[in-house]
CSV table of C-alpha atoms (C1' of nucleotides) in Angstrom, one decimal:
chain,number,residue,atom,x,y,z
A,1,MET,CA,-57.2,72.7,102.0
A,2,THR,CA,-56.5,69.1,103.0
A,3,CYS,CA,-53.1,67.5,103.3
A,4,SER,CA,-53.6,65.6,100.1
A,5,ASP,CA,-54.9,68.6,98.2
A,6,PHE,CA,-51.7,70.4,99.2
A,7,TYR,CA,-49.4,67.7,97.9
A,8,ALA,CA,-51.6,67.2,94.8
A,9,SER,CA,-51.1,70.8,93.9
A,10,LEU,CA,-47.5,70.7,94.8
A,11,LEU,CA,-46.9,67.8,92.4
A,12,ARG,CA,-48.9,69.5,89.6
A,13,ALA,CA,-47.1,72.7,90.1
A,14,GLY,CA,-43.9,70.8,89.6
A,15,GLY,CA,-45.3,69.6,86.3
A,16,VAL,CA,-45.7,65.9,87.3
A,17,ARG,CA,-48.8,63.7,87.7
A,18,SER,CA,-50.6,63.5,91.0
A,19,THR,CA,-51.3,59.9,91.9
A,20,SER,CA,-52.6,58.2,95.0
A,21,GLN,CA,-49.3,56.4,95.5
A,22,ARG,CA,-47.2,59.6,95.3
A,23,LEU,CA,-49.6,61.3,97.7
A,24,ALA,CA,-49.5,58.4,100.2
A,25,ILE,CA,-45.7,58.5,100.2
A,26,LEU,CA,-45.5,62.2,100.6
A,27,HIS,CA,-48.1,62.1,103.4
A,28,THR,CA,-46.1,59.3,105.1
A,29,LEU,CA,-42.9,61.3,105.0
A,30,HIS,CA,-44.6,64.3,106.3
A,31,HIS,CA,-46.2,62.7,109.3
A,32,SER,CA,-43.1,60.7,110.3
A,33,GLY,CA,-40.9,63.7,110.5
A,34,GLY,CA,-38.7,62.2,107.8
A,35,HIS,CA,-35.7,59.9,108.3
A,36,LEU,CA,-37.4,56.8,106.9
A,37,VAL,CA,-35.6,54.1,105.0
A,38,ALA,CA,-37.4,52.7,101.9
A,39,THR,CA,-38.8,49.7,103.7
A,40,GLU,CA,-40.2,51.8,106.5
A,41,VAL,CA,-41.8,54.1,103.9
A,42,PHE,CA,-43.5,51.1,102.4
A,43,ALA,CA,-44.6,49.7,105.7
A,44,ARG,CA,-46.3,52.9,106.7
A,45,ALA,CA,-47.7,54.0,103.4
A,46,VAL,CA,-49.2,50.7,102.6
A,47,GLN,CA,-51.5,51.2,105.6
A,48,GLU,CA,-52.9,54.3,104.0
A,49,LEU,CA,-53.1,52.7,100.6
A,50,PRO,CA,-53.3,49.0,100.9
A,51,SER,CA,-52.8,48.4,97.2
A,52,LEU,CA,-49.4,50.0,97.3
A,53,THR,CA,-46.4,47.7,96.4
A,54,GLU,CA,-42.7,47.8,97.1
A,55,PRO,CA,-41.5,48.3,93.6
A,56,THR,CA,-43.7,51.4,93.4
A,57,VAL,CA,-42.2,52.8,96.6
A,58,TYR,CA,-38.7,52.4,95.3
A,59,ARG,CA,-39.5,53.9,91.9
A,60,THR,CA,-41.5,56.7,93.5
A,61,LEU,CA,-38.9,57.6,96.0
A,62,ASP,CA,-36.3,57.8,93.2
A,63,PHE,CA,-38.6,59.8,91.1
A,64,LEU,CA,-39.5,62.3,93.9
A,65,CYS,CA,-35.8,62.7,94.7
A,66,GLU,CA,-34.9,63.4,91.1
A,67,ARG,CA,-37.6,66.0,90.9
A,68,GLY,CA,-36.6,67.6,94.2
A,69,PHE,CA,-39.7,66.8,96.2
A,70,VAL,CA,-37.9,64.5,98.5
A,71,ARG,CA,-34.3,64.4,99.8
A,72,ALA,CA,-32.2,61.3,100.6
A,73,THR,CA,-30.0,61.4,103.6
A,74,HIS,CA,-28.2,58.8,105.7
A,75,SER,CA,-27.9,58.2,109.4
A,76,GLY,CA,-25.4,55.3,109.3
A,77,GLY,CA,-26.2,51.7,108.7
A,78,GLY,CA,-25.6,52.2,105.0
A,79,ARG,CA,-29.2,52.6,104.1
A,80,LEU,CA,-30.6,55.8,102.6
A,81,GLU,CA,-33.3,57.6,104.5
A,82,TYR,CA,-35.9,59.8,103.0
A,83,GLU,CA,-37.4,63.1,104.1
A,84,LEU,CA,-39.5,65.8,102.5
A,85,ALA,CA,-37.4,68.4,100.8
A,86,GLY,CA,-38.0,71.6,102.7
A,87,GLU,CA,-36.1,74.0,104.7
A,88,MET,CA,-32.4,73.3,104.5
A,89,HIS,CA,-31.2,71.5,107.6
A,90,HIS,CA,-29.1,68.7,108.9
A,91,HIS,CA,-29.3,66.1,111.7
A,92,ILE,CA,-27.6,65.2,114.9
A,93,VAL,CA,-28.3,61.7,116.0
A,94,CYS,CA,-27.7,60.3,119.4
A,95,LYS,CA,-25.8,57.0,119.2
A,96,GLU,CA,-27.2,55.9,122.5
A,97,CYS,CA,-31.0,56.5,122.3
A,98,GLY,CA,-31.4,57.5,118.7
A,99,ALA,CA,-32.8,60.9,119.5
A,100,THR,CA,-32.5,63.2,116.5
A,101,ARG,CA,-32.2,66.9,116.4
A,102,ASP,CA,-32.2,69.2,113.4
A,103,PHE,CA,-30.0,72.2,113.0
A,104,PRO,CA,-30.1,74.8,110.3
A,105,HIS,CA,-27.7,75.0,107.4
A,106,ASP,CA,-27.0,78.7,107.6
A,107,GLN,CA,-23.7,78.6,109.5
A,108,PHE,CA,-22.2,76.2,106.9
A,109,GLN,CA,-22.9,78.5,103.9
A,110,ALA,CA,-19.8,80.6,104.5
A,111,ILE,CA,-17.6,77.5,104.5
A,112,TYR,CA,-19.3,76.2,101.3
A,113,ASP,CA,-18.6,79.5,99.6
A,114,HIS,CA,-15.0,79.3,100.6
A,115,LEU,CA,-14.6,75.8,99.4
A,116,GLU,CA,-16.1,76.7,96.0
A,117,ALA,CA,-13.5,79.4,95.7
A,118,GLN,CA,-10.7,77.1,96.9
A,119,THR,CA,-11.5,74.0,94.8
A,120,GLY,CA,-13.1,75.5,91.7
A,121,TYR,CA,-16.0,73.1,92.1
A,122,ARG,CA,-19.5,74.4,91.9
A,123,LEU,CA,-21.4,72.8,94.9
A,124,THR,CA,-24.9,71.6,94.2
A,125,GLU,CA,-25.6,69.0,96.9
A,126,HIS,CA,-24.4,67.8,100.2
A,127,HIS,CA,-25.0,65.3,102.9
A,128,LEU,CA,-24.1,66.1,106.4
A,129,THR,CA,-25.0,64.1,109.5
A,130,LEU,CA,-23.5,64.3,112.9
A,131,TRP,CA,-23.5,61.6,115.7
A,132,GLY,CA,-22.8,61.9,119.3
A,133,LEU,CA,-24.4,61.7,122.7
A,134,CYS,CA,-27.5,63.7,123.5
A,135,PRO,CA,-27.7,65.7,126.8
A,136,ASN,CA,-29.6,62.8,128.5
A,137,CYS,CA,-27.2,60.1,127.5
A,138,LYS,CA,-24.0,62.0,128.4
A,139,PRO,CA,-22.6,60.6,131.6
B,1,MET,CA,9.5,47.7,106.2
B,2,THR,CA,7.0,46.3,103.7
B,3,CYS,CA,3.4,47.4,103.3
B,4,SER,CA,2.2,44.3,105.0
B,5,ASP,CA,4.6,44.7,107.9
B,6,PHE,CA,3.3,48.1,108.4
B,7,TYR,CA,-0.3,47.1,108.7
B,8,ALA,CA,0.6,44.0,110.8
B,9,SER,CA,2.3,46.2,113.4
B,10,LEU,CA,-0.6,48.7,113.2
B,11,LEU,CA,-3.1,45.9,114.0
B,12,ARG,CA,-1.0,44.5,116.8
B,13,ALA,CA,-0.4,48.0,118.2
B,14,GLY,CA,-4.2,48.3,118.3
B,15,GLY,CA,-4.3,45.1,120.3
B,16,VAL,CA,-6.0,42.9,117.7
B,17,ARG,CA,-4.7,39.9,115.7
B,18,SER,CA,-3.0,40.3,112.5
B,19,THR,CA,-4.4,38.0,109.9
B,20,SER,CA,-3.8,37.7,106.1
B,21,GLN,CA,-7.4,38.6,105.5
B,22,ARG,CA,-7.2,41.8,107.5
B,23,LEU,CA,-3.9,42.7,105.8
B,24,ALA,CA,-5.3,42.1,102.3
B,25,ILE,CA,-8.3,44.3,103.0
B,26,LEU,CA,-6.2,47.1,104.5
B,27,HIS,CA,-3.8,46.9,101.6
B,28,THR,CA,-6.6,47.0,99.1
B,29,LEU,CA,-8.1,50.1,100.8
B,30,HIS,CA,-4.7,51.8,100.8
B,31,HIS,CA,-4.0,51.2,97.1
B,32,SER,CA,-7.4,52.2,95.9
B,33,GLY,CA,-7.3,55.6,97.5
B,34,GLY,CA,-10.4,54.6,99.5
B,35,HIS,CA,-14.0,55.1,98.5
B,36,LEU,CA,-14.8,51.4,97.9
B,37,VAL,CA,-18.1,49.7,98.7
B,38,ALA,CA,-18.0,46.3,100.3
B,39,THR,CA,-18.4,44.4,97.1
B,40,GLU,CA,-15.5,46.3,95.5
B,41,VAL,CA,-13.3,45.6,98.4
B,42,PHE,CA,-14.0,41.9,98.0
B,43,ALA,CA,-13.5,42.0,94.3
B,44,ARG,CA,-10.0,43.5,94.6
B,45,ALA,CA,-8.8,41.9,97.8
B,46,VAL,CA,-9.7,38.4,96.6
B,47,GLN,CA,-7.1,38.9,93.8
B,48,GLU,CA,-4.4,39.3,96.4
B,49,LEU,CA,-5.8,36.5,98.6
B,50,PRO,CA,-7.8,34.1,96.5
B,51,SER,CA,-9.1,32.2,99.5
B,52,LEU,CA,-10.9,35.3,100.8
B,53,THR,CA,-14.7,35.1,101.0
B,54,GLU,CA,-17.5,37.6,101.1
B,55,PRO,CA,-18.7,37.0,104.6
B,56,THR,CA,-15.1,37.6,105.8
B,57,VAL,CA,-15.0,40.9,104.0
B,58,TYR,CA,-18.2,42.1,105.6
B,59,ARG,CA,-17.2,40.9,109.1
B,60,THR,CA,-13.7,42.3,108.7
B,61,LEU,CA,-14.9,45.7,107.5
B,62,ASP,CA,-17.3,46.0,110.4
B,63,PHE,CA,-14.6,45.0,112.8
B,64,LEU,CA,-12.0,47.4,111.4
B,65,CYS,CA,-14.5,50.2,111.6
B,66,GLU,CA,-15.4,49.5,115.2
B,67,ARG,CA,-11.7,49.5,116.1
B,68,GLY,CA,-11.1,52.7,114.2
B,69,PHE,CA,-8.7,51.3,111.5
B,70,VAL,CA,-11.2,52.0,108.8
B,71,ARG,CA,-13.9,54.6,108.3
B,72,ALA,CA,-17.2,54.2,106.5
B,73,THR,CA,-18.5,57.1,104.4
B,74,HIS,CA,-21.1,57.5,101.7
B,75,SER,CA,-21.1,59.1,98.3
B,76,GLY,CA,-24.7,58.7,97.4
B,77,GLY,CA,-26.3,55.6,96.0
B,78,GLY,CA,-27.1,54.5,99.5
B,79,ARG,CA,-24.2,52.0,99.9
B,80,LEU,CA,-21.5,52.6,102.4
B,81,GLU,CA,-18.0,53.2,101.2
B,82,TYR,CA,-14.9,52.3,103.1
B,83,GLU,CA,-11.5,54.0,103.4
B,84,LEU,CA,-8.5,53.9,105.7
B,85,ALA,CA,-8.9,56.0,108.8
B,86,GLY,CA,-6.2,58.6,108.6
B,87,GLU,CA,-6.1,62.3,108.5
B,88,MET,CA,-9.5,63.8,109.0
B,89,HIS,CA,-10.9,64.9,105.7
B,90,HIS,CA,-14.1,64.9,103.6
B,91,HIS,CA,-14.9,64.6,99.9
B,92,ILE,CA,-16.2,66.6,97.1
B,93,VAL,CA,-17.6,64.5,94.2
B,94,CYS,CA,-18.2,65.7,90.7
B,95,LYS,CA,-21.7,64.6,89.6
B,96,GLU,CA,-20.6,64.7,86.0
B,97,CYS,CA,-17.3,62.8,85.8
B,98,GLY,CA,-17.1,61.4,89.3
B,99,ALA,CA,-13.8,63.1,90.1
B,100,THR,CA,-13.2,63.2,93.8
B,101,ARG,CA,-11.3,65.7,95.8
B,102,ASP,CA,-10.5,65.7,99.5
B,103,PHE,CA,-10.5,68.7,101.7
B,104,PRO,CA,-9.4,69.0,105.3
B,105,HIS,CA,-11.7,69.0,108.3
B,106,ASP,CA,-10.1,71.9,110.1
B,107,GLN,CA,-12.4,74.6,109.0
B,108,PHE,CA,-15.4,72.8,110.3
B,109,GLN,CA,-14.1,72.3,113.8
B,110,ALA,CA,-15.2,75.7,115.0
B,111,ILE,CA,-18.8,75.1,113.8
B,112,TYR,CA,-18.8,71.7,115.5
B,113,ASP,CA,-17.7,73.3,118.8
B,114,HIS,CA,-20.4,75.8,118.4
B,115,LEU,CA,-23.0,73.1,117.8
B,116,GLU,CA,-22.0,71.2,120.8
B,117,ALA,CA,-22.5,74.3,123.0
B,118,GLN,CA,-25.8,75.1,121.3
B,119,THR,CA,-27.4,71.6,121.4
B,120,GLY,CA,-25.8,70.0,124.4
B,121,TYR,CA,-24.8,67.0,122.4
B,122,ARG,CA,-21.3,65.7,122.5
B,123,LEU,CA,-20.3,65.0,118.9
B,124,THR,CA,-18.3,61.9,118.2
B,125,GLU,CA,-18.8,61.1,114.6
B,126,HIS,CA,-19.8,62.8,111.4
B,127,HIS,CA,-20.3,62.1,107.7
B,128,LEU,CA,-20.0,65.0,105.3
B,129,THR,CA,-19.9,64.7,101.6
B,130,LEU,CA,-20.4,67.4,99.0
B,131,TRP,CA,-21.4,67.1,95.3
B,132,GLY,CA,-21.1,69.5,92.5
B,133,LEU,CA,-19.4,70.1,89.2
B,134,CYS,CA,-15.6,70.1,89.0
B,135,PRO,CA,-13.7,72.8,87.2
B,136,ASN,CA,-13.6,70.7,84.0
B,137,CYS,CA,-17.3,69.9,83.9
B,138,LYS,CA,-18.5,73.4,84.7
B,139,PRO,CA,-20.0,75.0,81.5
C,1,DT,C1',-3.5,25.5,124.3
C,2,DT,C1',-7.2,28.6,123.9
C,3,DA,C1',-9.8,32.1,122.1
C,4,DT,C1',-10.5,34.3,118.0
C,5,DG,C1',-11.0,34.4,113.0
C,6,DT,C1',-12.4,32.3,108.7
C,7,DG,C1',-14.5,29.3,105.0
C,8,DC,C1',-18.5,27.2,103.5
C,9,DA,C1',-23.2,26.8,102.6
C,10,DA,C1',-27.4,28.5,103.0
C,11,DA,C1',-30.9,31.7,104.2
C,12,DG,C1',-32.8,36.3,104.5
C,13,DC,C1',-34.0,40.6,102.7
C,14,DA,C1',-33.8,44.6,100.0
C,15,DT,C1',-33.9,46.2,95.5
C,16,DT,C1',-34.6,45.9,90.5
C,17,DT,C1',-36.7,44.5,86.1
C,18,DG,C1',-40.2,43.1,82.4
C,19,DC,C1',-44.5,43.3,81.0
C,20,DA,C1',-49.5,44.1,80.8
C,21,DC,C1',-53.1,46.8,82.7
C,22,DG,C1',-55.0,51.1,84.7
C,23,DC,C1',-55.3,55.8,85.5
C,24,DT,C1',-54.1,60.9,85.0
C,25,DT,C1',-54.2,64.5,81.9
D,1,DA,C1',-56.8,59.0,73.2
D,2,DA,C1',-52.0,58.8,74.6
D,3,DG,C1',-48.6,58.3,77.6
D,4,DC,C1',-47.1,57.8,82.0
D,5,DG,C1',-47.5,55.1,86.3
D,6,DT,C1',-48.4,50.9,88.8
D,7,DG,C1',-49.2,46.0,90.2
D,8,DC,C1',-47.6,41.6,89.8
D,9,DA,C1',-44.2,38.1,89.7
D,10,DA,C1',-39.8,36.9,89.4
D,11,DA,C1',-35.0,37.5,89.3
D,12,DT,C1',-31.0,39.5,91.1
D,13,DG,C1',-27.6,40.6,94.3
D,14,DC,C1',-26.0,42.1,98.7
D,15,DT,C1',-25.6,40.9,103.4
D,16,DT,C1',-26.0,37.9,107.4
D,17,DT,C1',-25.9,33.6,110.0
D,18,DG,C1',-24.6,28.9,112.0
D,19,DC,C1',-21.3,25.8,112.4
D,20,DA,C1',-16.9,23.3,112.0
D,21,DC,C1',-12.2,24.0,111.1
D,22,DA,C1',-7.9,26.8,111.0
D,23,DT,C1',-4.9,30.0,112.9
D,24,DA,C1',-2.6,33.7,115.8
D,25,DA,C1',-0.8,34.6,120.2
DNA sequence: TTATGTGCAAAGCATTTGCACGCTT
DNA sequence: AAGCGTGCAAATGCTTTGCACATAA
């Protein structure tokens, strides 16, 4: 099964139409390792699909987020970054060299449970990003 | 001591100049309870100081963040929100009614320490925001 | 007095919107 | 065949920049 076939069936399984634009954007996010702002998604995806336009990228990213295929995060700078929704994880970003490392969500779950009990909120979403100095950039 | 006097001495204690623009912006953040995007900061602060302009708001917010007087967070929507730097806390936002509640950072510190040991990064900054349904909006 | 900060005006981008056409189902 | 999705073009709005003047220390 090719990459595109995979995403095509993923979309259809989610009950939405499979279009070349959506596939190009999912493919781009997959091969970039995520963490792309909208303009970068466009810049890369348009190389796969030259007819792609900016408005379509914005609308498609919104759509894919709403449907849960894609997740929006942020790494500072005030611009949302997009990545494929998959295994739950977060990011540590090096402020010096930009190196990014993922870490799993597991260890936060206990705190989230505790916060639900404490506040009465039911938690459904979260953004968590850490910054610091990676081992190489530490003095 | 008036509100302005307080921020004036805070700025000078930090070794930076105290200007009417900086005071108006700090005052605005203080009385809004934080969580304002740049355009909202301008809209409110310009009422206190009519000569204030947008470029000044953007430059001043950047400056105050760099110097640690103000902190930038995000609550979705991809636009940074600003609040006074004070006691370390995070936010839970209700997706239904927008009600925001703070919770202290304490309980996360142990995990952060553990992540530092595990990844070799030295952590210096972090953004953490949770979304969900508040007690009133839960079915 | 001197360096820093601000206003003004304009430019630069990112993002959104309306509408007609095309493609998926 | 029907409805959703996209391209195009333009508008909108946020943010940044250059430069001259004002202000804090």
